[in-house]
mmCIF file of C-alpha atoms in Angstrom:
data_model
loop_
_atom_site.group_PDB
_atom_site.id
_atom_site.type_symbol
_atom_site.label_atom_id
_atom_site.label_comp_id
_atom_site.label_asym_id
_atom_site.label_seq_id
_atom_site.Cartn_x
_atom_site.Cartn_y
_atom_site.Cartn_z
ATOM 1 C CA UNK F 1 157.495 137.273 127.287
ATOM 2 C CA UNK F 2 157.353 140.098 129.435
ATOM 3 C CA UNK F 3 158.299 142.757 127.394
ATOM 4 C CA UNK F 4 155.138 141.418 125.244
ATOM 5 C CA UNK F 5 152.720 141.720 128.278
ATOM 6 C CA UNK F 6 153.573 144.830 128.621
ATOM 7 C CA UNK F 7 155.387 144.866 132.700
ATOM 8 C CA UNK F 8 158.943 146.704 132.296
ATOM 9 C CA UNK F 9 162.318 143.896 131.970
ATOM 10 C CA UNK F 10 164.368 142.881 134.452
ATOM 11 C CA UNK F 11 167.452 145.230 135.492
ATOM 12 C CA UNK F 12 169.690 142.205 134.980
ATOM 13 C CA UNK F 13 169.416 142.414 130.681
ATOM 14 C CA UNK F 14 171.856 144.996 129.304
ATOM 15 C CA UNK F 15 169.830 147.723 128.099
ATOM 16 C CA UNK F 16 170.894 147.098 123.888
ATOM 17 C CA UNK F 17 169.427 143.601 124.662
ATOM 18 C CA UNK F 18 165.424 145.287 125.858
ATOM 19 C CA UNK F 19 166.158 147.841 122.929
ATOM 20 C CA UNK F 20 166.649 144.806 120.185
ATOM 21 C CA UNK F 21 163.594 142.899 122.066
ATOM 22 C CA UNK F 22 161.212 145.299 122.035
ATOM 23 C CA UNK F 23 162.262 146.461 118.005
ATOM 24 C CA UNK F 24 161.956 142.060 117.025
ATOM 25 C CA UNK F 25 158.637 141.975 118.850
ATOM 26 C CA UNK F 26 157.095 145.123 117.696
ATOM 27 C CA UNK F 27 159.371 146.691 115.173
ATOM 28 C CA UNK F 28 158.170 146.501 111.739
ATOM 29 C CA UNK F 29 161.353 146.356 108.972
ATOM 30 C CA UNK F 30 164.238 143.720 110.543
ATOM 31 C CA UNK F 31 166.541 142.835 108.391
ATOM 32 C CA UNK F 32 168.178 140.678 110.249
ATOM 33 C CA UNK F 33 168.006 139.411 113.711
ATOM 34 C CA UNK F 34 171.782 139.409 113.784
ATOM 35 C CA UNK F 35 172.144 142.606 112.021
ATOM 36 C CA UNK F 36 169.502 144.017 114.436
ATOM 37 C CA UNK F 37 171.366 142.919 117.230
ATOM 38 C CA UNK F 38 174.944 143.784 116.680
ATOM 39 C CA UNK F 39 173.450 147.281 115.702
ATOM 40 C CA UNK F 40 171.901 147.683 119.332
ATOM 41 C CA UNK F 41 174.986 146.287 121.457
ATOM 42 C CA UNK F 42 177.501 148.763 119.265
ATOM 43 C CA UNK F 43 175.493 151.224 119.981
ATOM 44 C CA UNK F 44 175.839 150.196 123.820
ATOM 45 C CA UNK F 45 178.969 149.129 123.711
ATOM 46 C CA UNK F 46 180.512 152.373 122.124
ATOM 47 C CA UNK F 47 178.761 154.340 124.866
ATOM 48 C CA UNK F 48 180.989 153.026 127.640
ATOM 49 C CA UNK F 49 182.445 155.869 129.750
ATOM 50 C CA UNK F 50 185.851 154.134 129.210
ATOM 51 C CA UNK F 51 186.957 155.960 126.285
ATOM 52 C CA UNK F 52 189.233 152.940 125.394
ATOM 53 C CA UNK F 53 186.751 150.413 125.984
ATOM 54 C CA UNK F 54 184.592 152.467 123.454
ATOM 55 C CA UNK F 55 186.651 153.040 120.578
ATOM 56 C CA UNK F 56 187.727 149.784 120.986
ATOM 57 C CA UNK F 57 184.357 148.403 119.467
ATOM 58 C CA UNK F 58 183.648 151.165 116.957
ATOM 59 C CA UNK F 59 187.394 149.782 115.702
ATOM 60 C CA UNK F 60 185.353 146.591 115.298
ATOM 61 C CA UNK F 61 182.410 147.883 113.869
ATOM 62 C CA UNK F 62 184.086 149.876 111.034
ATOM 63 C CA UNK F 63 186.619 146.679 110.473
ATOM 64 C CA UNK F 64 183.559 144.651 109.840
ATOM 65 C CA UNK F 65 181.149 147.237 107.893
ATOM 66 C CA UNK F 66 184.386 147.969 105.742
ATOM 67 C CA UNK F 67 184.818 144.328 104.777
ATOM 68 C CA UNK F 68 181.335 143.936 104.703
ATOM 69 C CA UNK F 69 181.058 146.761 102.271
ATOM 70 C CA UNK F 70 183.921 145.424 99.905
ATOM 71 C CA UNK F 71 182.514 142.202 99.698
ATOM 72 C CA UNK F 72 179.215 143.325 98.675
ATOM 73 C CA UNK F 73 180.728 145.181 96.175
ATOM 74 C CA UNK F 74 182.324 142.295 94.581
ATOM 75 C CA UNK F 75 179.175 140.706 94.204
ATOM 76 C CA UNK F 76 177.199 143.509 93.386
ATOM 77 C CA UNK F 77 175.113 143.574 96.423
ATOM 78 C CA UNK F 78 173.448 146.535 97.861
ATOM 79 C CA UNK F 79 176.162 148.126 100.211
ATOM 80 C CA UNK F 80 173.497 149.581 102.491
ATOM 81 C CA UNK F 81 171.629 146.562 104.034
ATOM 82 C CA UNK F 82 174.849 145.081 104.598
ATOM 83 C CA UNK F 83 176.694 148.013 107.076
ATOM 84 C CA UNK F 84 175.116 147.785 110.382
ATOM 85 C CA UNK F 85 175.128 150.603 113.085
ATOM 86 C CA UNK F 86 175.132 154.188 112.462
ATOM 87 C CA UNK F 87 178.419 156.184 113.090
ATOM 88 C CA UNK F 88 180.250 158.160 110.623
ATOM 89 C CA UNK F 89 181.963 155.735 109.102
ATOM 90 C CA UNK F 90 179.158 153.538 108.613
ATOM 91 C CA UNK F 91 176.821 156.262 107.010
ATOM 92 C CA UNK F 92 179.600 157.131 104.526
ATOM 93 C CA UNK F 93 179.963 153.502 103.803
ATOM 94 C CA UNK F 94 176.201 153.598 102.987
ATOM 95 C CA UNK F 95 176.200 156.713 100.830
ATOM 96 C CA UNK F 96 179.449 156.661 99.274
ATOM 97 C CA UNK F 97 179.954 155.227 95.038
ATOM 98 C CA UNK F 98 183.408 156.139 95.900
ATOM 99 C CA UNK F 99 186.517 153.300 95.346
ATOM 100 C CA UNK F 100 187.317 154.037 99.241
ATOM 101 C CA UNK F 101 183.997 155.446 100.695
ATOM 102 C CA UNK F 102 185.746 158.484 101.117
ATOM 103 C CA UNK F 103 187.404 157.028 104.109
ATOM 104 C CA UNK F 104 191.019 156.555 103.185
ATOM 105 C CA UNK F 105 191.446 160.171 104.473
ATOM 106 C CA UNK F 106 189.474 159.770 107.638
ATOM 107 C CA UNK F 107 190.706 156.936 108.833
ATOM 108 C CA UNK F 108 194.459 155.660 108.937
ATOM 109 C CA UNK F 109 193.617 152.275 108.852
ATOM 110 C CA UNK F 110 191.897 152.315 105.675
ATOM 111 C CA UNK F 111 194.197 151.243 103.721
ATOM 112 C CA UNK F 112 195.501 148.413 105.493
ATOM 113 C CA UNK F 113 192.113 147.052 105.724
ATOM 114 C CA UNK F 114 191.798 147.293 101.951
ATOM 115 C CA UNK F 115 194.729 145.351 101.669
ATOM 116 C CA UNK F 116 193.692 142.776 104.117
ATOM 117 C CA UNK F 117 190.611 142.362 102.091
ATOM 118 C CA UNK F 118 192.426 141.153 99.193
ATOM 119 C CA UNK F 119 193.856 138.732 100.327
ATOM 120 C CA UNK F 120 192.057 135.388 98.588
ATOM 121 C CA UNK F 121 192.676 132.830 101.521
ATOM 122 C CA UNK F 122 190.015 133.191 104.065
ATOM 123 C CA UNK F 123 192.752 131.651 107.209
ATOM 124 C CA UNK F 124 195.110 134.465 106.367
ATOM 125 C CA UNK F 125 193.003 137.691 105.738
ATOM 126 C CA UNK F 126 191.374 136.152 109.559
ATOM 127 C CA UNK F 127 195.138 136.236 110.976
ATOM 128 C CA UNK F 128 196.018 139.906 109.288
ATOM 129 C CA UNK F 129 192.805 141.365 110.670
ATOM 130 C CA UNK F 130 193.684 139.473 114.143
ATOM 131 C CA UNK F 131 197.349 141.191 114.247
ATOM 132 C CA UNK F 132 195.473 144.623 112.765
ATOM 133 C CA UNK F 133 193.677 144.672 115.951
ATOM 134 C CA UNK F 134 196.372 143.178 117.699
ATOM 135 C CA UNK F 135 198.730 146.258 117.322
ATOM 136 C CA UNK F 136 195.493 148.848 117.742
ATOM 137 C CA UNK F 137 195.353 147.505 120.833
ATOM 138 C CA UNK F 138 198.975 147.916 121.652
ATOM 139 C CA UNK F 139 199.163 151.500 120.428
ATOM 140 C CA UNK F 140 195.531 152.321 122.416
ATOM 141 C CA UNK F 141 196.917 151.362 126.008
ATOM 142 C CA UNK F 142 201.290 151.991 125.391
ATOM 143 C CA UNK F 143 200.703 154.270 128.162
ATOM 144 C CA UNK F 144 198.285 152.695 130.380
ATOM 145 C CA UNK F 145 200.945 150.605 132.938
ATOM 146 C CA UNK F 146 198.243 148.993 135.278
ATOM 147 C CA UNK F 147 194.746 149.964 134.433
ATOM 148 C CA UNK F 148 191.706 148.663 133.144
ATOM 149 C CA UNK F 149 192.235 149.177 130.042
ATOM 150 C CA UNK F 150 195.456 146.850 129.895
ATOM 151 C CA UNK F 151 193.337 144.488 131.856
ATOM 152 C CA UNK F 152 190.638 144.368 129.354
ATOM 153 C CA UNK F 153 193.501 144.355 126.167
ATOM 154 C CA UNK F 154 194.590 141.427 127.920
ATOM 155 C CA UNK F 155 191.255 139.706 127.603
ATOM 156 C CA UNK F 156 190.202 140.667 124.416
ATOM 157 C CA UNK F 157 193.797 139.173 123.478
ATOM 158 C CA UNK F 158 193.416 135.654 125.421
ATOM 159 C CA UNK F 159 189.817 135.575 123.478
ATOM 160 C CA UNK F 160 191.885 136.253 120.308
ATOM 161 C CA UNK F 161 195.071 133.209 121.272
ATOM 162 C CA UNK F 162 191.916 131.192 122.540
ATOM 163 C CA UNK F 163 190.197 131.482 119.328
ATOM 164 C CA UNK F 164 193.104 130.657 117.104
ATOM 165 C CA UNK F 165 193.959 127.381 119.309
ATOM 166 C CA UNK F 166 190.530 126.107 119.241
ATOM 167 C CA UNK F 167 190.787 125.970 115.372
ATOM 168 C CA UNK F 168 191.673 122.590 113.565
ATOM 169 C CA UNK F 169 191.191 121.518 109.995
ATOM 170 C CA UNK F 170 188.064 119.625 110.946
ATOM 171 C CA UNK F 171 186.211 122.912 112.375
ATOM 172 C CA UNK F 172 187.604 124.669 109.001
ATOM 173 C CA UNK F 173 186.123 122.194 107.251
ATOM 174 C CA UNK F 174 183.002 122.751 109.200
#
């Protein structure tokens, strides 16, 4: 490898990619390669100068360390080595014995997400966190006409359509 030989990486890696190399190959407490990893390109990815673009993936990031924190709860898992990153809401998340985290207040999505979480079947609590971030999106760019930012809602939406379309009772099943 040749971060492990010690010459610099190539320009052509995102930087959260060297940063998650270089903590596998010589970092001592990984708890998970895939933790690890989405940690680093949060990080990255919420320090885009697009303010949209960046909010747009710490809206991910809490989604998932919310549900990840409920569902450790219900099986009476250790909340902290499930949340991954470190923002606000993710440290409170880790610290908090409170029903909501103390988050209900902080963020106005709370609540629907606690909602979403209840929901027993696995296909619909997928499609209500889909339209959750569905009509975040639409409410982030109402104003932007032609931008980026609608160009890159648009995208994150085909993923989304692309996503659903590609799923069949046999890749459930899977």
């Amino acid at each position: 490898s040749i971060i492990k030989d010690g010459e610099k990486p190539s320009k052509m890696f995102p930087s959260y990619l060297i940063s998650f190399l270089e903590e596998y190959l010589f970092g001592e407490d990984m708890r998970s390669c895939d933790d690890t990893l989405s940690a680093h390109f949060y990080a990255y990815a919420m320090k885009n100068k697009n303010k949209f673009i960046a909010n747009w993936y710490e809206f991910n990031l809490n989604i998932n360390n919310i549900l990840s924190a409920f569902q450790a709860r219900k099986y009476r898992m250790n909340v902290a080595s499930v949340i991954v990153g470190h923002n606000e809401i993710s440290e409170k998340l880790r610290s908090s014995n409170a029903r909501d985290f103390g988050l209900s207040e902080i963020l106005p999505y709370f609540d629907n997400v606690q909602r979403i979480n209840d929901i027993e079947s696995l296909v619909e609590r997928e499609k209500k966190i889909d339209i959750m971030k569905l009509e975040w999106i639409d409410d982030a760019i109402f104003f932007n006409y032609f931008s980026i930012e609608k160009i890159f809602a648009f995208l994150v939406k085909i993923e989304m359509i692309n996503r659903w379309c590609s799923l069949d009772r046999e890749k459930g099943k899977e």
